[in-house]
CSV table of C-alpha atoms in Angstrom, one decimal:
chain,number,residue,atom,x,y,z
A,749,GLU,CA,0.0,0.1,0.2
A,750,PHE,CA,2.7,2.6,1.1
A,751,VAL,CA,5.6,1.5,-0.9
A,752,LYS,CA,4.8,0.0,-4.1
A,753,PHE,CA,1.8,1.8,-4.9
A,754,ARG,CA,2.6,4.7,-3.4
A,755,VAL,CA,6.1,5.4,-3.5
A,756,LEU,CA,7.1,3.2,-6.4
A,757,LEU,CA,4.0,4.4,-8.7
A,758,GLY,CA,4.7,8.3,-7.5
A,759,ARG,CA,8.0,7.9,-8.7
A,760,SER,CA,7.1,5.9,-11.9
A,761,LEU,CA,4.8,8.4,-13.1
A,762,ALA,CA,7.0,11.3,-12.3
A,763,LEU,CA,9.9,9.4,-14.4
A,764,GLY,CA,6.8,9.6,-17.1
A,765,PHE,CA,6.2,5.9,-17.3
A,766,ASP,CA,2.4,4.8,-18.2
A,767,ALA,CA,1.7,2.4,-15.6
A,768,VAL,CA,3.7,-0.3,-13.0
A,769,ALA,CA,3.8,-4.1,-14.1
A,770,THR,CA,4.2,-6.7,-10.8
A,771,GLY,CA,4.1,-9.8,-10.4
A,772,HIS,CA,0.8,-10.2,-8.3
A,773,TYR,CA,-1.8,-13.0,-9.4
A,774,ALA,CA,-4.9,-10.8,-9.6
A,775,ARG,CA,-7.0,-9.7,-13.0
A,776,LEU,CA,-7.9,-6.3,-13.9
A,777,ALA,CA,-10.0,-4.6,-16.3
A,778,VAL,CA,-10.1,-0.9,-16.2
A,779,SER,CA,-13.1,0.6,-18.5
A,780,ALA,CA,-12.8,3.2,-21.1
A,781,GLU,CA,-14.6,5.4,-18.4
A,782,GLY,CA,-11.7,4.7,-15.8
A,783,GLY,CA,-14.1,2.3,-13.7
A,784,ILE,CA,-12.1,-0.7,-12.1
A,785,ALA,CA,-12.5,-4.4,-12.2
A,786,LEU,CA,-10.3,-6.3,-9.5
A,787,ARG,CA,-11.0,-9.9,-9.7
A,788,ARG,CA,-9.2,-13.2,-8.1
A,789,ALA,CA,-6.6,-14.7,-9.9
A,790,ALA,CA,-6.7,-17.7,-12.6
A,791,ASP,CA,-4.8,-19.6,-10.1
A,792,ARG,CA,-6.9,-19.6,-6.9
A,793,ALA,CA,-3.9,-20.7,-5.0
A,794,LYS,CA,-1.8,-18.0,-5.7
A,795,ASP,CA,-4.9,-15.4,-5.7
A,796,GLN,CA,-3.7,-11.8,-4.6
A,797,SER,CA,-6.6,-9.7,-5.0
A,798,TYR,CA,-6.8,-9.3,-1.1
A,799,VAL,CA,-3.7,-7.8,-0.8
A,800,LEU,CA,-4.3,-5.7,-3.9
A,801,ALA,CA,-7.4,-4.5,-2.7
A,802,VAL,CA,-6.2,-1.6,-0.4
A,803,ALA,CA,-4.6,0.2,-3.4
A,804,GLY,CA,-7.4,2.3,-4.2
A,805,VAL,CA,-9.2,2.5,-7.7
A,806,ALA,CA,-6.0,6.0,-8.7
A,807,ALA,CA,-3.4,3.3,-8.0
A,808,LEU,CA,-4.8,0.6,-10.1
A,809,ARG,CA,-5.7,2.6,-12.9
A,810,ARG,CA,-2.3,2.3,-13.5
A,811,CYS,CA,-1.2,-1.3,-12.5
A,812,LEU,CA,-0.9,-4.3,-15.2
A,813,PHE,CA,-1.1,-7.6,-13.6
A,814,PRO,CA,0.3,-9.9,-16.2
A,815,LEU,CA,0.3,-13.0,-14.2
A,816,GLY,CA,-3.2,-13.0,-13.5
A,817,ASP,CA,-4.5,-15.2,-16.2
A,818,ALA,CA,-1.6,-17.9,-15.7
A,819,PRO,CA,-3.0,-21.2,-15.3
A,820,SER,CA,-0.6,-21.8,-12.3
A,821,LYS,CA,3.3,-21.0,-10.5
A,822,ALA,CA,4.7,-24.1,-12.4
A,823,ALA,CA,3.5,-22.5,-15.5
A,824,VAL,CA,5.2,-19.5,-15.0
A,825,ARG,CA,8.4,-20.7,-13.8
A,826,ALA,CA,8.4,-22.7,-17.2
A,827,GLU,CA,8.0,-19.9,-19.2
A,828,ALA,CA,10.8,-18.6,-17.5
A,829,ALA,CA,12.8,-21.3,-17.5
A,830,ALA,CA,12.6,-21.4,-21.5
A,831,LEU,CA,13.4,-17.5,-21.4
A,832,GLY,CA,16.8,-18.5,-19.7
A,833,LEU,CA,15.5,-16.0,-16.8
A,834,PRO,CA,17.5,-17.3,-13.6
A,835,GLN,CA,14.4,-16.0,-11.5
A,836,ALA,CA,12.8,-19.4,-12.8
A,837,ALA,CA,14.2,-21.0,-10.0
A,838,LYS,CA,13.9,-18.4,-7.2
A,839,ARG,CA,12.2,-19.7,-4.2
A,840,ASP,CA,8.9,-18.1,-3.4
A,841,SER,CA,8.9,-15.7,0.0
A,842,TYR,CA,6.5,-16.1,2.8
A,843,ASP,CA,5.3,-13.8,5.2
A,844,ILE,CA,7.0,-10.8,5.7
A,845,CYS,CA,9.5,-10.9,3.2
A,846,PHE,CA,11.6,-8.6,4.2
A,847,VAL,CA,12.6,-10.7,7.6
A,848,HIS,CA,15.0,-13.0,6.0
A,849,ASP,CA,15.1,-15.6,8.8
A,850,ALA,CA,11.3,-15.4,9.3
A,851,ASP,CA,11.6,-14.9,13.2
A,852,LEU,CA,9.6,-11.7,13.4
A,853,GLY,CA,9.4,-11.7,17.6
A,854,ALA,CA,13.4,-11.0,16.9
A,855,PHE,CA,13.0,-8.6,14.3
A,856,LEU,CA,10.6,-6.2,16.3
A,857,SER,CA,12.3,-7.1,19.4
A,858,ALA,CA,15.2,-5.7,17.9
A,859,ARG,CA,13.1,-2.1,17.0
A,860,LEU,CA,10.9,-1.7,20.3
A,861,GLY,CA,13.2,-2.9,22.9
A,862,VAL,CA,11.8,-5.3,25.7
A,863,GLN,CA,8.2,-3.8,27.0
A,864,PRO,CA,7.4,-6.3,29.9
A,865,GLY,CA,3.3,-6.4,30.5
A,866,LEU,CA,1.0,-9.1,32.3
A,867,ILE,CA,-0.7,-12.1,30.8
A,868,VAL,CA,-4.4,-12.5,32.5
A,869,ASP,CA,-7.3,-15.1,31.8
A,870,GLU,CA,-11.2,-14.1,31.4
A,871,SER,CA,-11.3,-13.1,35.3
A,872,GLY,CA,-8.6,-10.9,35.2
A,873,ALA,CA,-6.2,-12.6,37.7
A,874,GLN,CA,-2.4,-12.9,36.3
A,875,VAL,CA,-1.5,-16.2,34.8
A,876,GLY,CA,1.9,-14.8,33.3
A,877,THR,CA,4.1,-12.4,32.1
A,878,HIS,CA,5.6,-11.1,28.8
A,879,ASP,CA,8.4,-9.1,27.5
A,880,GLY,CA,6.4,-7.3,24.6
A,881,ALA,CA,2.4,-7.8,23.9
A,882,TYR,CA,4.0,-6.8,20.0
A,883,ARG,CA,4.7,-10.4,20.1
A,884,PHE,CA,1.3,-12.0,20.5
A,885,THR,CA,-1.3,-12.1,17.9
A,886,ILE,CA,-5.6,-12.8,18.4
A,887,GLY,CA,-5.9,-16.5,18.8
A,888,GLN,CA,-2.1,-17.7,19.5
A,889,ARG,CA,-1.9,-20.4,21.7
A,890,ARG,CA,1.9,-21.8,21.4
A,891,GLY,CA,4.6,-19.8,23.2
A,892,LEU,CA,2.6,-18.2,25.7
A,893,ARG,CA,4.1,-19.9,28.8
A,894,LEU,CA,1.4,-19.7,30.9
A,895,GLY,CA,2.3,-20.2,34.8
A,896,ARG,CA,-1.0,-21.2,35.9
A,897,PRO,CA,-2.9,-24.2,33.9
A,898,ALA,CA,-7.2,-23.2,33.3
A,899,ALA,CA,-9.0,-24.9,36.0
A,900,ASP,CA,-10.8,-26.9,33.5
A,901,GLY,CA,-7.7,-27.9,31.6
A,902,ARG,CA,-8.7,-26.8,28.3
A,903,PRO,CA,-6.2,-25.0,26.2
A,904,ARG,CA,-6.0,-20.9,26.7
A,905,TYR,CA,-5.8,-18.3,23.6
A,906,VAL,CA,-4.8,-15.1,23.2
A,907,THR,CA,-8.3,-13.1,22.9
A,908,ALA,CA,-7.1,-9.4,23.1
A,909,LEU,CA,-4.4,-7.2,23.1
A,910,GLU,CA,-3.6,-4.2,25.3
A,911,THR,CA,-0.6,-2.5,23.7
A,912,GLU,CA,-0.8,0.8,25.6
A,913,SER,CA,-0.9,-1.2,29.1
A,914,GLY,CA,1.1,-4.1,27.8
A,915,LEU,CA,-1.7,-6.3,28.9
A,916,VAL,CA,-2.5,-9.7,27.0
A,917,ARG,CA,-5.9,-11.6,27.9
A,918,VAL,CA,-6.4,-15.3,27.2
A,919,GLY,CA,-9.6,-17.2,27.2
A,920,PRO,CA,-11.0,-20.5,25.5
A,921,ALA,CA,-11.5,-21.0,22.4
A,922,GLU,CA,-15.2,-20.2,22.4
A,923,SER,CA,-13.9,-16.5,23.1
A,924,LEU,CA,-12.3,-16.0,19.8
A,925,GLY,CA,-15.9,-16.4,17.8
A,926,VAL,CA,-16.9,-13.1,15.8
A,927,ASP,CA,-20.1,-12.6,14.0
A,928,ARG,CA,-20.1,-8.8,13.8
A,929,PHE,CA,-17.6,-6.0,13.4
A,930,GLY,CA,-17.1,-2.5,12.0
A,931,VAL,CA,-15.0,-1.7,8.8
A,932,ALA,CA,-13.3,1.8,8.7
A,933,ALA,CA,-11.8,3.7,6.2
A,934,PRO,CA,-13.3,1.7,3.2
A,935,VAL,CA,-11.9,1.8,0.0
A,936,PHE,CA,-14.5,1.3,-2.8
A,937,LEU,CA,-13.9,-0.4,-5.6
A,938,ASP,CA,-17.8,-0.7,-7.2
A,939,ASP,CA,-19.6,2.4,-7.5
A,940,ALA,CA,-23.2,0.5,-7.1
A,941,THR,CA,-21.8,-1.0,-3.3
A,942,ARG,CA,-20.7,2.6,-2.2
A,943,ALA,CA,-24.3,3.9,-3.8
A,944,ALA,CA,-26.4,1.3,-2.1
A,945,LEU,CA,-24.6,1.8,1.4
A,946,ALA,CA,-24.6,5.7,1.1
A,947,ALA,CA,-28.5,5.6,0.5
A,948,GLY,CA,-28.7,3.4,3.7
A,949,GLY,CA,-29.2,0.5,2.3
A,950,SER,CA,-27.1,-3.2,2.8
A,951,VAL,CA,-25.2,-5.4,0.5
A,952,GLU,CA,-25.3,-9.3,0.1
A,953,CYS,CA,-21.5,-10.3,-0.2
A,954,ALA,CA,-18.7,-12.1,1.0
A,955,VAL,CA,-15.9,-10.6,3.3
A,956,GLN,CA,-12.1,-11.9,3.9
A,957,VAL,CA,-9.7,-11.1,6.6
A,958,ARG,CA,-6.8,-13.3,5.9
A,959,ALA,CA,-4.6,-13.1,2.4
A,960,HIS,CA,-5.3,-17.1,2.2
A,961,GLY,CA,-8.5,-17.6,4.3
A,962,ALA,CA,-12.3,-18.5,2.9
A,963,ALA,CA,-14.2,-16.0,2.2
A,964,THR,CA,-17.5,-15.7,4.7
A,965,PRO,CA,-21.1,-14.9,3.4
A,966,CYS,CA,-22.1,-11.8,5.2
A,967,VAL,CA,-24.2,-8.6,5.1
A,968,VAL,CA,-22.9,-5.0,4.7
A,969,SER,CA,-24.8,-1.8,5.8
A,970,SER,CA,-23.7,1.8,6.8
A,971,ALA,CA,-23.1,1.7,10.7
A,972,ALA,CA,-25.6,3.9,12.6
A,973,GLY,CA,-24.2,7.0,13.1
A,974,GLY,CA,-21.0,6.8,11.4
A,975,PRO,CA,-20.1,9.8,8.5
A,976,ALA,CA,-21.8,9.5,5.6
A,977,LEU,CA,-20.7,7.3,2.3
A,978,ALA,CA,-21.1,9.6,-0.2
A,979,GLY,CA,-18.2,11.8,1.1
A,980,PRO,CA,-14.6,11.6,-0.5
A,981,ASP,CA,-12.9,8.1,-0.6
A,982,PRO,CA,-9.7,8.6,1.7
A,983,ALA,CA,-7.9,6.6,-0.7
A,984,LEU,CA,-8.3,9.5,-3.1
A,985,GLY,CA,-6.9,12.1,-0.9
A,986,GLY,CA,-9.2,12.9,2.4
A,987,GLY,CA,-12.6,13.2,3.3
A,988,GLU,CA,-13.8,12.2,6.7
A,989,ALA,CA,-13.6,8.0,7.1
A,990,PRO,CA,-16.8,6.5,6.6
A,991,LEU,CA,-17.8,3.3,8.5
A,992,ILE,CA,-19.5,0.2,7.7
A,993,GLN,CA,-21.0,-2.6,9.3
A,994,VAL,CA,-20.2,-6.3,8.5
A,995,SER,CA,-22.7,-9.5,10.0
A,996,LEU,CA,-21.4,-12.6,9.1
A,997,SER,CA,-23.5,-15.7,8.3
A,998,GLN,CA,-21.0,-17.8,10.9
A,999,PRO,CA,-18.5,-16.4,13.4
A,1000,ILE,CA,-15.1,-16.2,12.1
A,1001,ARG,CA,-12.5,-17.3,14.4
A,1002,ALA,CA,-9.7,-14.9,15.9
A,1003,LEU,CA,-10.2,-11.5,13.8
A,1004,ALA,CA,-7.9,-8.9,15.5
A,1005,ALA,CA,-8.7,-4.6,15.2
A,1006,GLY,CA,-6.1,-3.6,12.5
A,1007,GLN,CA,-6.9,-6.9,10.2
A,1008,THR,CA,-7.8,-5.7,6.8
A,1009,ALA,CA,-11.1,-6.9,5.3
A,1010,VAL,CA,-12.1,-7.0,1.5
A,1011,LEU,CA,-15.5,-7.4,0.7
A,1012,TYR,CA,-16.3,-9.8,-2.5
A,1013,GLU,CA,-19.2,-10.7,-5.1
A,1014,GLY,CA,-18.0,-13.7,-6.4
A,1015,ASP,CA,-14.5,-13.2,-7.3
A,1016,ARG,CA,-14.6,-9.3,-7.8
A,1017,VAL,CA,-13.7,-7.0,-4.9
A,1018,LEU,CA,-16.4,-4.3,-4.2
A,1019,ALA,CA,-14.1,-2.6,-1.3
A,1020,SER,CA,-11.9,-2.8,1.6
A,1021,GLY,CA,-11.3,-1.5,4.8
A,1022,ILE,CA,-9.6,-1.9,8.5
A,1023,VAL,CA,-11.5,-3.7,11.0
A,1024,GLU,CA,-12.1,-2.0,14.2
A,1025,ARG,CA,-11.9,-3.0,17.3
């Protein structure tokens, strides 16, 4: 969002280029009127439309995704090998690609230092300590190092993080289910969806909250009392960030504030936004 589709794209346009082509797996169509249709890649296993949805209309109009119709990563590698490109054998990158040893905790500790705090259960009783709330994520079970087992002997998971106080809350698996949440500052790629919500209506679609997660059927509506959805799109340069409400057909487990939520109709992206607490 910030490097490839703000800094890189801005620099390329300043140099006089028409567009930026990347190796993301997604399909993109731009109409003569400037409308955008961002769809899942032909190779669903490699689809990256979820990641690209945050870029917004203005950036996507200047992007090309030539791998969107590729049948598989294997086919792309075979074509690269036939062309004699050394990248044909380059290994895939996972998670945060610039953390080379894949130890995210160590990466953050080196930059944030030790920030000790408490781990408490659902009653508020202390069950452990930690060296930094940034080392945990909602739904985490491993690595908690709890000093007291649960009274019923069942596993406990991280259910909430209070980063300012350093408090980490844990609880049973059933505490992780979420069936409704707010999405802040939505970036719309579909005018009809935006218009329906601005008029006070609702939209039946599906929502995905992880890059390679499943899309869950939902109903989306404008949040009561939230800013009007008819104002400027934050992704296009300002305006008060609106809020929309997502009601799920079945609970999503371990949803965390700050995750990206992307709305789909079939394989087409309708909008994206940031999950509110």
